[in-house]
Tab-separated table of C-alpha atoms and ligand atoms in Angstrom:
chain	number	residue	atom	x	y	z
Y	1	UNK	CA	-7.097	15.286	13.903
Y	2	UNK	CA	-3.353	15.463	13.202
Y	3	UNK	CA	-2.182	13.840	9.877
Y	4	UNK	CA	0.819	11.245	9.955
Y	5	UNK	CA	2.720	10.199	6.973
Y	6	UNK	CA	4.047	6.754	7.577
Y	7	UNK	CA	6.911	5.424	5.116
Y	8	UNK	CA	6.201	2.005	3.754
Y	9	UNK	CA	9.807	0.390	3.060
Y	10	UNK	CA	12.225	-0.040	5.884
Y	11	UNK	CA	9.798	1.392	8.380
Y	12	UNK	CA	7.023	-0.969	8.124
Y	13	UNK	CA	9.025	-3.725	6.372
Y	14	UNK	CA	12.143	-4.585	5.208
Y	15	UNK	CA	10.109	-6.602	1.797
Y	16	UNK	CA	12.906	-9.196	0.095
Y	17	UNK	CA	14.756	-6.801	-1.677
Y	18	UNK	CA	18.246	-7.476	-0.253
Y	19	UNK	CA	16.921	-10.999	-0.255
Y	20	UNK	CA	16.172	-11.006	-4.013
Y	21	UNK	CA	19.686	-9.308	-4.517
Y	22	UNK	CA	21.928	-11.800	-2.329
Y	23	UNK	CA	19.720	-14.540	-4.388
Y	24	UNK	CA	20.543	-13.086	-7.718
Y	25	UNK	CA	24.802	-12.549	-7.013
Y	26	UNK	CA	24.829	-15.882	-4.514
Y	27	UNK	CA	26.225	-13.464	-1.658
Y	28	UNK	CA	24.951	-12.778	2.028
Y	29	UNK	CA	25.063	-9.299	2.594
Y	30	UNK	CA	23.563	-7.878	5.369
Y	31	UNK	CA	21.361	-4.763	5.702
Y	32	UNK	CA	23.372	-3.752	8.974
Y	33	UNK	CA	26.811	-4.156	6.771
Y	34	UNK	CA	25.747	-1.947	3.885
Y	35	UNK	CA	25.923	2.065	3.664
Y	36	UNK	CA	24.147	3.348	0.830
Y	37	UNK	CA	20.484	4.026	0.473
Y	38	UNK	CA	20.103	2.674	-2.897
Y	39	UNK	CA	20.260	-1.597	-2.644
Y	40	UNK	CA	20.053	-1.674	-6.230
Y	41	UNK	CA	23.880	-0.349	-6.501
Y	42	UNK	CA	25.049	-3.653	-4.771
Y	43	UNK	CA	24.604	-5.312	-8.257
Y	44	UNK	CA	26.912	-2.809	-10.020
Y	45	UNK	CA	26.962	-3.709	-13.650
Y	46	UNK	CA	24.578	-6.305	-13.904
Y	47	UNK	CA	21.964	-4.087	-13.332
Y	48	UNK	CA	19.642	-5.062	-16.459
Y	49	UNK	CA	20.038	-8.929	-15.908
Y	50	UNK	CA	19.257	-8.191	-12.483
Y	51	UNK	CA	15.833	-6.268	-13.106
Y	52	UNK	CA	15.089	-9.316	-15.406
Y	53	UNK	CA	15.501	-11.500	-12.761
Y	54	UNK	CA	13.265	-10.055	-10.265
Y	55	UNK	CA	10.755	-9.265	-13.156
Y	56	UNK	CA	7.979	-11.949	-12.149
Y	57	UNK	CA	8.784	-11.535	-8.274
Y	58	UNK	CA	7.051	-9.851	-5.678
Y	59	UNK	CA	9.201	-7.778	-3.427
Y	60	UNK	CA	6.906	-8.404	-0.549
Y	61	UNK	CA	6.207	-11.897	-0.710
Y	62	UNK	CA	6.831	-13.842	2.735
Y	63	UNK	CA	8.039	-9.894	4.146
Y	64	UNK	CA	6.804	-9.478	7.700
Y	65	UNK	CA	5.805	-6.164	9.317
Y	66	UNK	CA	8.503	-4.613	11.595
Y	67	UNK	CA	8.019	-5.727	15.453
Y	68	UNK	CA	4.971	-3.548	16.948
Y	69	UNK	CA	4.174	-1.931	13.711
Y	70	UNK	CA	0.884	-3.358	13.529
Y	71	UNK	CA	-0.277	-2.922	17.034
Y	72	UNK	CA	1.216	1.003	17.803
Y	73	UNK	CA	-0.342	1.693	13.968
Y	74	UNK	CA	-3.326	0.501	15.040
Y	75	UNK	CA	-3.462	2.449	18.412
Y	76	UNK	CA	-2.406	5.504	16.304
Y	77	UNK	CA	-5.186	4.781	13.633
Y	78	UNK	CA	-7.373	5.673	16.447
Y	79	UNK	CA	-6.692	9.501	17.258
Y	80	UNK	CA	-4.097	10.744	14.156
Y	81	UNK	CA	-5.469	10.751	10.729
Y	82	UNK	CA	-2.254	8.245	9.133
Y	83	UNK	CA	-1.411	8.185	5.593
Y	84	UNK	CA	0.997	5.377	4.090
Y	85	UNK	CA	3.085	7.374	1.584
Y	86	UNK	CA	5.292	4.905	-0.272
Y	87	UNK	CA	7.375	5.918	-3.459
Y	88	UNK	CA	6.458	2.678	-5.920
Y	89	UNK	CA	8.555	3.487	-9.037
Y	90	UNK	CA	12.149	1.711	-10.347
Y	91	UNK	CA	13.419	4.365	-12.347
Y	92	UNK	CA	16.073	1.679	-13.489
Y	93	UNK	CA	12.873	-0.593	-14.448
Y	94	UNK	CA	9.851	1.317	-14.756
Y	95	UNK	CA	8.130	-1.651	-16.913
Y	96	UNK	CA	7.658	-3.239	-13.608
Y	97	UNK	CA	6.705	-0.185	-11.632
Y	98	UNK	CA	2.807	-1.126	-12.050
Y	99	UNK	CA	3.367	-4.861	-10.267
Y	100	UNK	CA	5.235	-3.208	-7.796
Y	101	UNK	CA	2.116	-0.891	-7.097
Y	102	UNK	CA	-0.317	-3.075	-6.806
Y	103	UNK	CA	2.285	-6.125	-4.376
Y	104	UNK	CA	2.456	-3.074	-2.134
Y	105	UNK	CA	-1.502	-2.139	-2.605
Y	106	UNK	CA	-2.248	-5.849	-1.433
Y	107	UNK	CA	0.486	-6.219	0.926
Y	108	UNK	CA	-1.115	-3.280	3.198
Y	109	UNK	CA	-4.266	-4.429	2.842
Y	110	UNK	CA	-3.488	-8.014	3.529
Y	111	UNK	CA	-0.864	-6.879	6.756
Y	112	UNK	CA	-2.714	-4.109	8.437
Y	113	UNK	CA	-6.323	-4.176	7.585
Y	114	UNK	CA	-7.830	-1.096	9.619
Y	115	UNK	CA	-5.598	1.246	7.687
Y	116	UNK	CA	-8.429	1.941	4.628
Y	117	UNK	CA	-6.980	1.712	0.974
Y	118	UNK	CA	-7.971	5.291	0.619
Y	119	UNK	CA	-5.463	6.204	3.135
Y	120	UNK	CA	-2.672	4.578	0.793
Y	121	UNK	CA	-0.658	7.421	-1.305
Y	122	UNK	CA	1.886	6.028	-4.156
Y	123	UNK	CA	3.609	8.999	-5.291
Y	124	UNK	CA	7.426	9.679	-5.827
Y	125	UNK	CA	7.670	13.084	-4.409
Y	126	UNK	CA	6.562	13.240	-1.000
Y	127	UNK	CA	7.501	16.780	-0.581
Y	128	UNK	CA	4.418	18.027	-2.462
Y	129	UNK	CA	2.065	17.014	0.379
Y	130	UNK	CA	1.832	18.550	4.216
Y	131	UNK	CA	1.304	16.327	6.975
Y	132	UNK	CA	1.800	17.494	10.838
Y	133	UNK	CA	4.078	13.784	11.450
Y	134	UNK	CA	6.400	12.516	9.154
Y	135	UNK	CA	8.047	9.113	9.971
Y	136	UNK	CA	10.701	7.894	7.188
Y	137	UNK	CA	13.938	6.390	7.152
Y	138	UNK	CA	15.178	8.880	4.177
Y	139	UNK	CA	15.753	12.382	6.217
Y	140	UNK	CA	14.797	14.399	3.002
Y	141	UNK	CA	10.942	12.873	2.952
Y	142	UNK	CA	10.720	14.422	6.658
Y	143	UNK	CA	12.144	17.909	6.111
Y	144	UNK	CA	9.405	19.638	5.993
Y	145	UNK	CA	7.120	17.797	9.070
Y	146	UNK	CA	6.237	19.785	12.277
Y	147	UNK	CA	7.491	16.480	14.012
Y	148	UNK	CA	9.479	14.593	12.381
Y	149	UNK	CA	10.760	10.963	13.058
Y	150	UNK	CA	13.703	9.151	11.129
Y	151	UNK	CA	13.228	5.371	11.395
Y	152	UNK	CA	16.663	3.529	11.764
Y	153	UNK	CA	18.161	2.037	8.930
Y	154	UNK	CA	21.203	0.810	7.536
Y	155	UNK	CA	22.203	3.837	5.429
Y	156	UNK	CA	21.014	6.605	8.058
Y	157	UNK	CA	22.791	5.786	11.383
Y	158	UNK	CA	25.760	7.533	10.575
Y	159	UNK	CA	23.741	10.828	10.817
Y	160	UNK	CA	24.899	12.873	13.553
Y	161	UNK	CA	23.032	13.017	16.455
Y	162	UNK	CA	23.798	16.686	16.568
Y	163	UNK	CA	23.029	16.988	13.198
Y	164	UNK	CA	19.711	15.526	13.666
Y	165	UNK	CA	19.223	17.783	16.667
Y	166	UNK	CA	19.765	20.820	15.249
Y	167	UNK	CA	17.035	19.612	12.564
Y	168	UNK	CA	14.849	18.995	14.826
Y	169	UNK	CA	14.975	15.293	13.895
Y	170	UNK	CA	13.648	12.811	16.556
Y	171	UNK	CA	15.264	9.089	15.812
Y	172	UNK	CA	13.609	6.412	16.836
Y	173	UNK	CA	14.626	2.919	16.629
Y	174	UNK	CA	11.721	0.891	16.512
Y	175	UNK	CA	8.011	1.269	16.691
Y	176	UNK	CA	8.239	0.774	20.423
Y	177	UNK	CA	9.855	4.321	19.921
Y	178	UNK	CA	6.794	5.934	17.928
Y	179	UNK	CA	4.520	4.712	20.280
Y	180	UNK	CA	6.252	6.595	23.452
Y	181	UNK	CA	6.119	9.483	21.416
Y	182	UNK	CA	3.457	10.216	19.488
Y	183	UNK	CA	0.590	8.522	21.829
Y	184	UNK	CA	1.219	11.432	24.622
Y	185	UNK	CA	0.741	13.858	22.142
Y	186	UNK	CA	-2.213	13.101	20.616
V	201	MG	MG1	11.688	4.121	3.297
């Protein structure tokens, strides 16, 4: 069976991040206005009031899954071996790196519950690991995939489609998109 790594944030869910942030500064940015990767820069210098803020929240409260993630997940479940490989740590807060964990821990098993815990990899570095499929929206964590699949976001659709091409980077849009490609394959 073919292994899959399957990003957590911004591929399976957006969780309240920008939510939290817009709550914290009173603005209303959107994701499809912003460029960089990192959403953390958008509060500049009030970086440590800001981590204080969010201290007792959970970044995945009230989050829904992306439209078809749960049902083409499920159908690939069935013939790939997936992994959910989701980086967990805030280097600019790592005292609440541990509740982070375990909000994502419950939000997978709570959101899709045929995907066993065991399955769930919470690592920083997901270069270390080989997996046949690589889905992510960050185009370094799929470098190294025999297929690999860049999920839309806001900071990646200025990427060259050329670019991409010569890569041998598939985008895809939505999970629509994953299932036309990967359930052929199998
Ligand atoms: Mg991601």
């Amino acid at each position: 069976m073919k292994t899959i790594m399957v990003d957590m944030d911004n591929v399976i869910t957006d969780s309240i991040f920008l939510e939290l942030i817009n709550e914290f500064l009173g603005s209303n940015y959107k994701r499809e206005e912003l460029k960089g990767y990192y959403l953390q820069e958008l509060v500049k210098d009030k970086k440590e009031e800001f981590w204080n803020f969010v201290k007792e929240r959970n970044f995945y409260e009230g989050a829904s899954l992306f439209e078809g993630c749960y049902e083409v997940l499920e159908m690939l479940n069935k013939v790939y071996d997936v992994y959910i490989v989701t980086a967990y740590l805030w280097n600019d807060c790592l005292d609440i790196s541990g509740d982070n964990l375990r909000n994502k821990y419950y939000y997978l098993r709570e959101k899709l519950p045929f995907i066993n815990s065991d399955k769930y990899i919470f690592t920083t570095n997901k270069n270390i690991m080989n997996f046949d499929i690589r889905i992510d929206d960050k185009l370094e964590n799929i470098e190294n995939g025999k297929i690999k699949l860049l999920f839309s976001a806001w900071h990646n659709t200025d990427l060259d489609d050329n670019y991409l091409k010569e890569h041998n980077v598939i985008r895809v849009n939505n999970w629509n998109d994953i299932e036309k490609i990967l359930l052929p394959l199998k």
